[in-house]
PDB file of C-alpha atoms in Angstrom:
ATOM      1  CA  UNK A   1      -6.287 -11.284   0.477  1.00 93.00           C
ATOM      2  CA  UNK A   2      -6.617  -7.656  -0.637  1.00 91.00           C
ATOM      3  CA  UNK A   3     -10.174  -6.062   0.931  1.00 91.00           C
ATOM      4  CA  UNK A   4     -10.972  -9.565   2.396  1.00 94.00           C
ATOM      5  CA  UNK A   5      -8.105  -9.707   4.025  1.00 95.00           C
ATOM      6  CA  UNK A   6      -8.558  -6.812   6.489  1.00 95.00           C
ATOM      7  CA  UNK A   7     -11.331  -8.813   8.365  1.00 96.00           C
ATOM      8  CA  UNK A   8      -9.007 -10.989   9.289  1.00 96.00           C
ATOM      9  CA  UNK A   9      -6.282  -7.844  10.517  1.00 96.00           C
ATOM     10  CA  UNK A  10     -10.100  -6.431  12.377  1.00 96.00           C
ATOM     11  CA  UNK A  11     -10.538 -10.109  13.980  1.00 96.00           C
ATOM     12  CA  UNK A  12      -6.658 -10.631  14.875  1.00 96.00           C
ATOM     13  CA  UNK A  13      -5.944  -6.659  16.318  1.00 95.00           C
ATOM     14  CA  UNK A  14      -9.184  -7.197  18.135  1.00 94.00           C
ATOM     15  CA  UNK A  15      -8.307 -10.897  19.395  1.00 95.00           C
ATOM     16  CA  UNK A  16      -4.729  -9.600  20.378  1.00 93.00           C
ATOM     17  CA  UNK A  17      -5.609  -7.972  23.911  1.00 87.00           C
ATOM     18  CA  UNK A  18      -8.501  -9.736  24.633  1.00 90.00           C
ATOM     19  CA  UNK A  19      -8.271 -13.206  23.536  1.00 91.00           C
ATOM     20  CA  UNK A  20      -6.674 -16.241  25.349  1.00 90.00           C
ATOM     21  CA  UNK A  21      -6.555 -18.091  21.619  1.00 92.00           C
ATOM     22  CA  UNK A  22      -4.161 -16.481  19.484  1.00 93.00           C
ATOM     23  CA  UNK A  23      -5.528 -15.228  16.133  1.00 95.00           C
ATOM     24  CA  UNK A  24      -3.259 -16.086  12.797  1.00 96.00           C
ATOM     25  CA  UNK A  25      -3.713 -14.181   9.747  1.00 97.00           C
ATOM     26  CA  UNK A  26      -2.742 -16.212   6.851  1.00 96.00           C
ATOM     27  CA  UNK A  27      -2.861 -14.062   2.756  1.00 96.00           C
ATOM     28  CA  UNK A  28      -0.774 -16.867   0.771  1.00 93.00           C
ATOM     29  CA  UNK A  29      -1.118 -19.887  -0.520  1.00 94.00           C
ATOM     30  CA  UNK A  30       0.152 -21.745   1.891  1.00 93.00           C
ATOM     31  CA  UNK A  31      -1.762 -23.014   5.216  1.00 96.00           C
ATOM     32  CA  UNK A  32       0.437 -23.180   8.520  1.00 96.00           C
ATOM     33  CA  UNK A  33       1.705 -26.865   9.120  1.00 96.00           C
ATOM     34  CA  UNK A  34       0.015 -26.191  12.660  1.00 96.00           C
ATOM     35  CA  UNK A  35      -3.583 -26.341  11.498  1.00 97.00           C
ATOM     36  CA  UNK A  36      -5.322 -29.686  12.471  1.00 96.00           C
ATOM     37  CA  UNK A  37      -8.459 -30.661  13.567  1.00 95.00           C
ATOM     38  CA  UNK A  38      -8.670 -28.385  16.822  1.00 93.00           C
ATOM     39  CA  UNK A  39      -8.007 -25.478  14.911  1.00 95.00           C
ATOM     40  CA  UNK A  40     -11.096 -23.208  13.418  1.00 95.00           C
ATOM     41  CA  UNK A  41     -10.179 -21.605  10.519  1.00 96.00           C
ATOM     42  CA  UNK A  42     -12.238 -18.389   9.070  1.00 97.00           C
ATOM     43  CA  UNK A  43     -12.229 -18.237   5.236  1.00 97.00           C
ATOM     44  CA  UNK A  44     -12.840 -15.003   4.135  1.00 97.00           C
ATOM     45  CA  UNK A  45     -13.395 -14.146   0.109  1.00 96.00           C
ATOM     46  CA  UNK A  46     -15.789 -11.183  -1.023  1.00 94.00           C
ATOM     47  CA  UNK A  47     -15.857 -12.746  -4.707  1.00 92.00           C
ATOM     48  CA  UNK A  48     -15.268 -16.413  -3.315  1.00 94.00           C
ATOM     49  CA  UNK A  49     -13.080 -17.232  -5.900  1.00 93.00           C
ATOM     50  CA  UNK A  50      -9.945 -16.169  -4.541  1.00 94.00           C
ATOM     51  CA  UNK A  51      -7.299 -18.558  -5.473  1.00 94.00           C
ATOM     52  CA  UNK A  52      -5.270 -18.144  -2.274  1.00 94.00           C
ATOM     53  CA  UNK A  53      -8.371 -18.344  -0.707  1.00 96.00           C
ATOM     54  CA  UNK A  54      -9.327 -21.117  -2.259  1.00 96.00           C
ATOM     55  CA  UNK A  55      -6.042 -23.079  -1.900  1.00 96.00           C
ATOM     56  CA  UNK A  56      -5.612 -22.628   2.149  1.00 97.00           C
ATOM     57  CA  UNK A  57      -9.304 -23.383   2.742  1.00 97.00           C
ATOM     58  CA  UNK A  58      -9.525 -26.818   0.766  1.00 97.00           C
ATOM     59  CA  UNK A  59      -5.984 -27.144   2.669  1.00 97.00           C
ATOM     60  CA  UNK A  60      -7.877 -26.736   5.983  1.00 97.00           C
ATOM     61  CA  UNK A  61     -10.660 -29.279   5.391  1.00 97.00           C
ATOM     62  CA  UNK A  62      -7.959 -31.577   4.288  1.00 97.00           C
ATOM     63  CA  UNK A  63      -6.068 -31.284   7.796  1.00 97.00           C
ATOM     64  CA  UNK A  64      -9.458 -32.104   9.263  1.00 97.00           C
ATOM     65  CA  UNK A  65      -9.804 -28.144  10.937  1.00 96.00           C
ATOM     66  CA  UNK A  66     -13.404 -26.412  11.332  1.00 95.00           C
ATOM     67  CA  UNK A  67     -13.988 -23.912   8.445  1.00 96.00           C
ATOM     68  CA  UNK A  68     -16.082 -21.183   8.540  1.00 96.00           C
ATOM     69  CA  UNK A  69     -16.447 -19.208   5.061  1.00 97.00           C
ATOM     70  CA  UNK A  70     -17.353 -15.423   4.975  1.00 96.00           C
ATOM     71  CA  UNK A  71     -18.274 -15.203   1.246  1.00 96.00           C
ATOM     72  CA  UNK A  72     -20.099 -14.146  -1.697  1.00 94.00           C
ATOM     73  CA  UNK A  73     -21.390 -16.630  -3.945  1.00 90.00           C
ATOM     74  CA  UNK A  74     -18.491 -17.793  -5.792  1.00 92.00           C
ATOM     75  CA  UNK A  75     -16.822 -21.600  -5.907  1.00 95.00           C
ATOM     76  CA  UNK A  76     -15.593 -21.058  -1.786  1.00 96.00           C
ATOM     77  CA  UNK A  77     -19.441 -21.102  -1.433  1.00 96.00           C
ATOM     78  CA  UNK A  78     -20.198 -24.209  -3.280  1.00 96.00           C
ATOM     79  CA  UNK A  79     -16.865 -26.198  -1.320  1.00 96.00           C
ATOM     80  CA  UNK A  80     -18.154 -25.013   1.935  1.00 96.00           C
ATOM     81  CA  UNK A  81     -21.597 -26.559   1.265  1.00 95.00           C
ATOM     82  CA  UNK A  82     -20.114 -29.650   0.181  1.00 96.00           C
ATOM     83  CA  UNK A  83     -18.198 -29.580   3.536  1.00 96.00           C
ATOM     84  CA  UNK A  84     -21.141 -28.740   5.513  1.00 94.00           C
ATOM     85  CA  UNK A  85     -19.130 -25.776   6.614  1.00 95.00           C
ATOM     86  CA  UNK A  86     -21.198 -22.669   7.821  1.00 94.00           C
ATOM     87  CA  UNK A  87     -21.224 -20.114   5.437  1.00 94.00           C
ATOM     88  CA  UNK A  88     -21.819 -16.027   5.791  1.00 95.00           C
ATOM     89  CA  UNK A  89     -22.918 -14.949   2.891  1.00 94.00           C
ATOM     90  CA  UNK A  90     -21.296 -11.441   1.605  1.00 94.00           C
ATOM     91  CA  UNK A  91     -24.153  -9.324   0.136  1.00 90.00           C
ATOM     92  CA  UNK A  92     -23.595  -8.995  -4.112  1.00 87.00           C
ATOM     93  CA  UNK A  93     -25.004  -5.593  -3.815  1.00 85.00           C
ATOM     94  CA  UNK A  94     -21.518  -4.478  -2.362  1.00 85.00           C
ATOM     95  CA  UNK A  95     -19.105  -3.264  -5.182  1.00 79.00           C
ATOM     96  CA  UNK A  96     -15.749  -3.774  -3.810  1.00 83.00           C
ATOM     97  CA  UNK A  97     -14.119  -5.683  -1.518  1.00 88.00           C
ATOM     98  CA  UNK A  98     -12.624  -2.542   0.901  1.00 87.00           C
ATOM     99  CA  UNK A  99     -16.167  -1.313   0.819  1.00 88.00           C
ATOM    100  CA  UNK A 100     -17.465  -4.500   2.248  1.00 92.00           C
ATOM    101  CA  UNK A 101     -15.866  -4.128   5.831  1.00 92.00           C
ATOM    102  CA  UNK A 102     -18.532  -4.434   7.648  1.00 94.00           C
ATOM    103  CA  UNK A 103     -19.925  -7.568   5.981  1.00 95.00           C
ATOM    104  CA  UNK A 104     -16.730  -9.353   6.545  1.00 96.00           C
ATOM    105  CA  UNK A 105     -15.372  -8.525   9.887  1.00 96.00           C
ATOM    106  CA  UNK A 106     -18.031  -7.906  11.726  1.00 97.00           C
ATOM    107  CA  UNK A 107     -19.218 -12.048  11.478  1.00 96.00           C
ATOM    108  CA  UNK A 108     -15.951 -13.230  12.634  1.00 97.00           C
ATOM    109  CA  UNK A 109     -15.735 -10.792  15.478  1.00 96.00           C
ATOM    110  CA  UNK A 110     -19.286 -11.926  16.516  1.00 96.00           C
ATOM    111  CA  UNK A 111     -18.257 -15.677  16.243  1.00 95.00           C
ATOM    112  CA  UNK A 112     -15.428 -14.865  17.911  1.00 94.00           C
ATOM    113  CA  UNK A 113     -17.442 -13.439  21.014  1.00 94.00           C
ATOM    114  CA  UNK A 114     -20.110 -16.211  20.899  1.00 92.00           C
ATOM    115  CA  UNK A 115     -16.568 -18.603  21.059  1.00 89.00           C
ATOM    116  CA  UNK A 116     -15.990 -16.688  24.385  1.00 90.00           C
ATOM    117  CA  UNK A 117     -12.721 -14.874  22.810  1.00 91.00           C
ATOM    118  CA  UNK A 118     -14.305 -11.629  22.321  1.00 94.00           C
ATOM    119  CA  UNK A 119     -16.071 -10.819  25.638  1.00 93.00           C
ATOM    120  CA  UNK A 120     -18.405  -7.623  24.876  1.00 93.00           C
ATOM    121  CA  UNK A 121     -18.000  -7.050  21.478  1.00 94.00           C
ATOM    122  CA  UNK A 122     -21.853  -7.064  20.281  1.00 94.00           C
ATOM    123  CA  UNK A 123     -22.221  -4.364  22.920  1.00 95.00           C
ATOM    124  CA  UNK A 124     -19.379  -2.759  21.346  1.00 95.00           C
ATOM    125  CA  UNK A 125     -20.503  -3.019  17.827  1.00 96.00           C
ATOM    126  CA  UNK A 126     -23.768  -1.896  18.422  1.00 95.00           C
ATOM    127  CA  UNK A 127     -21.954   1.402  19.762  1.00 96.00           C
ATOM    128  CA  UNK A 128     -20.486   1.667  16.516  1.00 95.00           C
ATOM    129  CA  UNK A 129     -23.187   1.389  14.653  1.00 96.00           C
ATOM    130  CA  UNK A 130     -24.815   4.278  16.105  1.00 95.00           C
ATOM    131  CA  UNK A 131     -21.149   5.637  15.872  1.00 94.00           C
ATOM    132  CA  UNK A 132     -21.612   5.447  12.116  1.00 93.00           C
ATOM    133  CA  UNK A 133     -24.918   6.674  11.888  1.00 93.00           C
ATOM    134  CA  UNK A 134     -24.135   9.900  13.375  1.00 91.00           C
ATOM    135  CA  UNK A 135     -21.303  10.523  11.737  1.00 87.00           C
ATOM    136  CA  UNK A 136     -23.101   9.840   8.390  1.00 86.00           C
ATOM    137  CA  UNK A 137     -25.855  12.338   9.286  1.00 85.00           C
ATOM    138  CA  UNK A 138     -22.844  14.700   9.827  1.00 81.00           C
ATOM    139  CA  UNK A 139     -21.713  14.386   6.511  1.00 78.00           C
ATOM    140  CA  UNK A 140     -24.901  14.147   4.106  1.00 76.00           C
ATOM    141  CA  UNK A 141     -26.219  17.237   6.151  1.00 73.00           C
ATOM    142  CA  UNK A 142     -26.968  20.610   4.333  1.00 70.00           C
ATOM    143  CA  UNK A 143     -24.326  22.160   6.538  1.00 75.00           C
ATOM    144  CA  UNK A 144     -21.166  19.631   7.005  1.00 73.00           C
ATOM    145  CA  UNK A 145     -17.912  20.627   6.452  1.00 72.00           C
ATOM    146  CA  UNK A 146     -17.471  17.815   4.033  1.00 69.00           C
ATOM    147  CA  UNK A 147     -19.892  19.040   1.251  1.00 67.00           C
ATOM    148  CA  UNK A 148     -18.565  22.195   2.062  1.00 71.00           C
ATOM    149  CA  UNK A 149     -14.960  21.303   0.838  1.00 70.00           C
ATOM    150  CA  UNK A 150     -16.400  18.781  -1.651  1.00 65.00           C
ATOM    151  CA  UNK A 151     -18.859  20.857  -3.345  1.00 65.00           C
ATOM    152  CA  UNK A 152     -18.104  24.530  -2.178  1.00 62.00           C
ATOM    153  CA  UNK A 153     -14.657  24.697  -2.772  1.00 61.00           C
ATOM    154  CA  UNK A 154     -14.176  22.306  -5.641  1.00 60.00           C
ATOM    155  CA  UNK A 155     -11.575  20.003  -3.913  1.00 60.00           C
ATOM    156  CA  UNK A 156     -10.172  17.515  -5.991  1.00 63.00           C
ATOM    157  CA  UNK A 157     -10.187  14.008  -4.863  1.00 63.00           C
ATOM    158  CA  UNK A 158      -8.406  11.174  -6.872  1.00 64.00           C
ATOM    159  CA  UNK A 159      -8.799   7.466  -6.293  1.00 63.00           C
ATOM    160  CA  UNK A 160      -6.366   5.144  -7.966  1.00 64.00           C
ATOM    161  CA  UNK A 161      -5.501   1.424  -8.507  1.00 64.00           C
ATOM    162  CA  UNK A 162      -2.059   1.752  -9.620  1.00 63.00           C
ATOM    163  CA  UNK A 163       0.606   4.127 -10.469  1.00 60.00           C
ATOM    164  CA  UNK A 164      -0.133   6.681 -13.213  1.00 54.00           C
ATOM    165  CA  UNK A 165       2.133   8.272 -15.325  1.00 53.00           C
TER     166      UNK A 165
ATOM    167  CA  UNK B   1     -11.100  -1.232  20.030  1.00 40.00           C
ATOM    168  CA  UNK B   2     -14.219   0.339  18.688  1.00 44.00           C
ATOM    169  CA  UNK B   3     -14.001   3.545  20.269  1.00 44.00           C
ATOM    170  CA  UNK B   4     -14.939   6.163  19.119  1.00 48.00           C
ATOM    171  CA  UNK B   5     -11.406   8.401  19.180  1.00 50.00           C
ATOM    172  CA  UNK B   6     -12.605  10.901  16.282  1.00 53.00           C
ATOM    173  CA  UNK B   7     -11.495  14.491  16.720  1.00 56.00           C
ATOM    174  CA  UNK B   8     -13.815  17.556  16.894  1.00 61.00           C
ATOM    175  CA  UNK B   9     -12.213  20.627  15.111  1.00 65.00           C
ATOM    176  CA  UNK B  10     -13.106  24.009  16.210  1.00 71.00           C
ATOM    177  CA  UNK B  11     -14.250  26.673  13.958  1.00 75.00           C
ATOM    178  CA  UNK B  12     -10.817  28.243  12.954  1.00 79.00           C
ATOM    179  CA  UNK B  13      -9.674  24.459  12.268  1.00 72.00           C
ATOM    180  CA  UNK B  14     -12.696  24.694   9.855  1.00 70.00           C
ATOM    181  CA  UNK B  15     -12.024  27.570   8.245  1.00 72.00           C
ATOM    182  CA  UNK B  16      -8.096  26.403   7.521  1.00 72.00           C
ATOM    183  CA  UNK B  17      -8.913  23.478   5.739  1.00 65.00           C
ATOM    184  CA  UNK B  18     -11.414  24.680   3.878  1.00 66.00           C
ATOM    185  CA  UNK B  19      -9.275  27.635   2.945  1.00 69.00           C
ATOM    186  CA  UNK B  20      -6.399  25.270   1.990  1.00 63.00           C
ATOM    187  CA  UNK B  21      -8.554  22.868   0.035  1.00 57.00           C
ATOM    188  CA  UNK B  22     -10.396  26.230  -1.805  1.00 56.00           C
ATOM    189  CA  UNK B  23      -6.850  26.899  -2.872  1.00 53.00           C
ATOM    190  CA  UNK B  24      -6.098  23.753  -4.605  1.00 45.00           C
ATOM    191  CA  UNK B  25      -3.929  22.612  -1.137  1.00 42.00           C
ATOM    192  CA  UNK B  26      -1.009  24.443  -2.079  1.00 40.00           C
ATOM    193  CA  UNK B  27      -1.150  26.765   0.750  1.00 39.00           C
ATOM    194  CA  UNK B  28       1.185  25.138   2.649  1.00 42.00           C
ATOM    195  CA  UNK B  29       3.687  23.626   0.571  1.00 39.00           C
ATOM    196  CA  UNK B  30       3.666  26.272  -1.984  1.00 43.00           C
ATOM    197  CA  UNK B  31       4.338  23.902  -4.838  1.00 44.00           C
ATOM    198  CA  UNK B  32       2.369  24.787  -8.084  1.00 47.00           C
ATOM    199  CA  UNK B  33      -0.322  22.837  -9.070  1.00 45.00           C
ATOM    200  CA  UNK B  34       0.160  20.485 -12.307  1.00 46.00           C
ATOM    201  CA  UNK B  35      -2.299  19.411 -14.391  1.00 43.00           C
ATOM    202  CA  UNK B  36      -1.839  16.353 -16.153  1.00 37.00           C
ATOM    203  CA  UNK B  37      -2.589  15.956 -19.783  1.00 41.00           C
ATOM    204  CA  UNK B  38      -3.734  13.179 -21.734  1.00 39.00           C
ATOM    205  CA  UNK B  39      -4.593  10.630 -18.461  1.00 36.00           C
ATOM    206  CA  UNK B  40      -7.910   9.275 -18.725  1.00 39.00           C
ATOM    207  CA  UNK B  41      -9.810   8.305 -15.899  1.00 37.00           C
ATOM    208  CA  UNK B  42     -11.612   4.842 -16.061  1.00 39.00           C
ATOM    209  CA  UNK B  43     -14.225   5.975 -13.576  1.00 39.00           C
ATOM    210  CA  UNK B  44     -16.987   6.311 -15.779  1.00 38.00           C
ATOM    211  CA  UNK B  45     -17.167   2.999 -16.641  1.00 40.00           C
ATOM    212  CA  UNK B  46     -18.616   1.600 -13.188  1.00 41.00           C
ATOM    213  CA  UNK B  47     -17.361  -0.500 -10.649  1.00 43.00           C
ATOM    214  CA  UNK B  48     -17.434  -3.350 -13.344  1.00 44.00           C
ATOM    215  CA  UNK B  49     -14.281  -2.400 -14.718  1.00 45.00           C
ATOM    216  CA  UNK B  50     -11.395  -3.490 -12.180  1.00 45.00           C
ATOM    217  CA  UNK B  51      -9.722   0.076 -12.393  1.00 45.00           C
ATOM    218  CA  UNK B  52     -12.944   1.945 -12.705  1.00 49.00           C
ATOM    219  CA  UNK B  53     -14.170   3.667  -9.673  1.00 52.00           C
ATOM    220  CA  UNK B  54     -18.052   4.397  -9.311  1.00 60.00           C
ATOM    221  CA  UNK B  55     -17.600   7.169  -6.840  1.00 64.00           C
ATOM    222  CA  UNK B  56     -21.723   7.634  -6.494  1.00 66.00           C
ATOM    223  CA  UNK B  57     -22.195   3.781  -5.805  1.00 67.00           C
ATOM    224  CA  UNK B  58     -18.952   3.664  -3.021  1.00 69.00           C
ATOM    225  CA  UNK B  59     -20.294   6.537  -1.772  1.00 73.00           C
ATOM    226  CA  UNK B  60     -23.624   4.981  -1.269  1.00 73.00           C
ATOM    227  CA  UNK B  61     -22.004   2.233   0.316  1.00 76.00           C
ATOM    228  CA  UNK B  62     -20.450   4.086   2.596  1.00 79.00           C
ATOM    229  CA  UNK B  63     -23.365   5.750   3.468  1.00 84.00           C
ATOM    230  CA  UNK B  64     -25.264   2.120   4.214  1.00 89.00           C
ATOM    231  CA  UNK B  65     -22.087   1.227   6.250  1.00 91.00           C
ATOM    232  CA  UNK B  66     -24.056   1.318   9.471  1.00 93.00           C
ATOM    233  CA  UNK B  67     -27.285  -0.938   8.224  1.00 93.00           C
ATOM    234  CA  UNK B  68     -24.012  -3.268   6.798  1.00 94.00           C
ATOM    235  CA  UNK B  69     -22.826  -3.652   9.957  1.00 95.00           C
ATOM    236  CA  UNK B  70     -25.633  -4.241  12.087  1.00 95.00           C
ATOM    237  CA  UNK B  71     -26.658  -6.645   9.450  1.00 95.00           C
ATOM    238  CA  UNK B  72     -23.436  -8.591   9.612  1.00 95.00           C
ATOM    239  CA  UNK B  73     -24.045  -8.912  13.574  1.00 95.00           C
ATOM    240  CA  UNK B  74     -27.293 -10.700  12.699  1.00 93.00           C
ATOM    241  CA  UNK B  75     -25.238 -12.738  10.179  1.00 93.00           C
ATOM    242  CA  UNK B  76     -22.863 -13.599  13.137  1.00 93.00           C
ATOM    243  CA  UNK B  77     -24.650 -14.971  15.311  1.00 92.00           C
ATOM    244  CA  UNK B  78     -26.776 -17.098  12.440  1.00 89.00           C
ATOM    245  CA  UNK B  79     -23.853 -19.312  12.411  1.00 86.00           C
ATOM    246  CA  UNK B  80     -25.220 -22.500  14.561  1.00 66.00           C
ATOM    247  CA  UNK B  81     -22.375 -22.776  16.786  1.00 59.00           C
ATOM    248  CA  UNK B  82     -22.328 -27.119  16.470  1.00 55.00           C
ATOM    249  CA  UNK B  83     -21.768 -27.080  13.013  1.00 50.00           C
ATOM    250  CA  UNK B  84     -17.990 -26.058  13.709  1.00 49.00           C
ATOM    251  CA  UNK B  85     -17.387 -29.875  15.077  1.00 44.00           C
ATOM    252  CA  UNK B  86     -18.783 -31.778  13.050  1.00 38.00           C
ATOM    253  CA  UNK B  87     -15.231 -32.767  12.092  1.00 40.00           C
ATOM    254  CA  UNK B  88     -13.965 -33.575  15.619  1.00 37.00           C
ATOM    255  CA  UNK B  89     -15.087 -35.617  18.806  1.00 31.00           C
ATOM    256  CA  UNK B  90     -14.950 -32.622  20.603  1.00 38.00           C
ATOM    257  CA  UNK B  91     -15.553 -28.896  20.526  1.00 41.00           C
ATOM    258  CA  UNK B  92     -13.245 -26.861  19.286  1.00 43.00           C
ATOM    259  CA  UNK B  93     -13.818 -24.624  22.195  1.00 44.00           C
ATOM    260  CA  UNK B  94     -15.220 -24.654  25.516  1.00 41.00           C
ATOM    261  CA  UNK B  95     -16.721 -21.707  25.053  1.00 39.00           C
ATOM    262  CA  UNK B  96     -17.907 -22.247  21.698  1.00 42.00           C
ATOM    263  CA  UNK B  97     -20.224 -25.200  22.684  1.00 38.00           C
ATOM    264  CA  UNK B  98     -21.772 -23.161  24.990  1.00 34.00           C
ATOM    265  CA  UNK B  99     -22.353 -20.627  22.882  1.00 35.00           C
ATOM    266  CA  UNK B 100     -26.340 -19.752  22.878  1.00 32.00           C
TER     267      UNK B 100
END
């Protein structure tokens, strides 16, 4: 759902030219009548308390399916260990869920890869790591264009969460 | 995937949008600009509040995106690869099992 839920748009855009197991992205409450106990199911919650979340993950362990929880430590944590599930922990120190991209889709696109679905994509990721860290440079230098605008020109920028009036 | 397919813009590209953006962006449309009255802005208040926007501490974040990720590659391949089926006589995947 929300921020968490674009791991799983990362994991099933990535999985949709490369992998021979197709990749379902579920954000309700409801878990696919397909799911049984050869299907692997990803559980993905920044806060870990997400009741959708929640609801199609104890779902899964009911149909018997292997769960693997991307999560911070929140009650999808606590089920998990109680299910002996594997857990990724999402770092605390992240504010937001949308800021927390790389915490949650990079682990399932790694799994996926280590599943053989994802041929190459460590190689790939550490590309865009260095991807990032240029392009960050770029921007927090004395000279980028972005301060430039941001600071030089006074550019507004505005940021909300709903409709204002 | 994963490409890099960012666009370089040349100097005169550089000079147009920061033109337009020193001009409040209205160089195109030509549309005054408003200003709204009487809207506050929960920002201030820190990313505690769910509508407040801490644009120092995102910004941070964003700026540690690249030690995030290559931390969450780590966390990947943490996950012992067995502990997928213990719920089934057999691996979920081939592949999976034999999984280093």
């Amino acid at each position: 759902m929300g921020g968490s839920g674009i791991a799983g748009d990362v994991l099933s855009a990535a999985a949709a030219g490369a992998s021979r197991v197709p990749v379902s992205v579920v954000k309700s409450y409801e878990l696919p009548t397909w799911v049984g106990p050869r299907s692997l199911v990803m559980a993905v919650s920044c806060s870990g308390n997400t009741e959708e979340t929640l609801s199609t993950t104890t779902a899964a362990w009911a149909a018997g399916a292997h769960v693997v929880v991307v999560a911070g430590d929140g009650e999808l944590a606590r089920l998990a260990a109680g299910h002996g599930s594997p857990i990724v922990t999402v770092p605390s120190s992240i504010p937001q869920p949308r800021a927390a991209i790389g915490a949650t889709a990079v682990p399932l696109l790694v799994m996926a890869e280590r599943m053989g679905l994802l041929p190459g994509v460590s190689e790939q990721l550490a590309q865009v790591v260095a991807q990032l860290k240029r392009r960050r440079d770029q921007l927090i230098g004395a000279d980028s264009p972005a301060a430039e605008i941001a600071v030089g020109s006074g550019a507004p920028s505005r940021w909300c969460t709903e409709p204002r009036a | 995937m994963l490409v890099d397919e960012s666009v370089e813009i040349d100097a005169a590209e550089h000079k147009r949008l920061t033109d337009k953006a020193g001009s409040g962006g209205a160089v195109e449309t030509g549309k005054p600009q408003r200003r709204r009255r009487g809207v506050s802005h929960p920002g201030g208040e820190g990313v505690a509040s769910p509508l407040g926007v801490d644009s120092l501490s995102m910004w941070q974040v964003t700026a540690g995106l690249p030690e995030q990720v290559a931390e969450a590659i780590e966390a990947g391949r943490s996950v012992a690869p067995s502990r997928t089926a213990t719920r089934s006589t057999r691996s979920w995947s081939s592949g999976w099992a034999g999984a280093a």
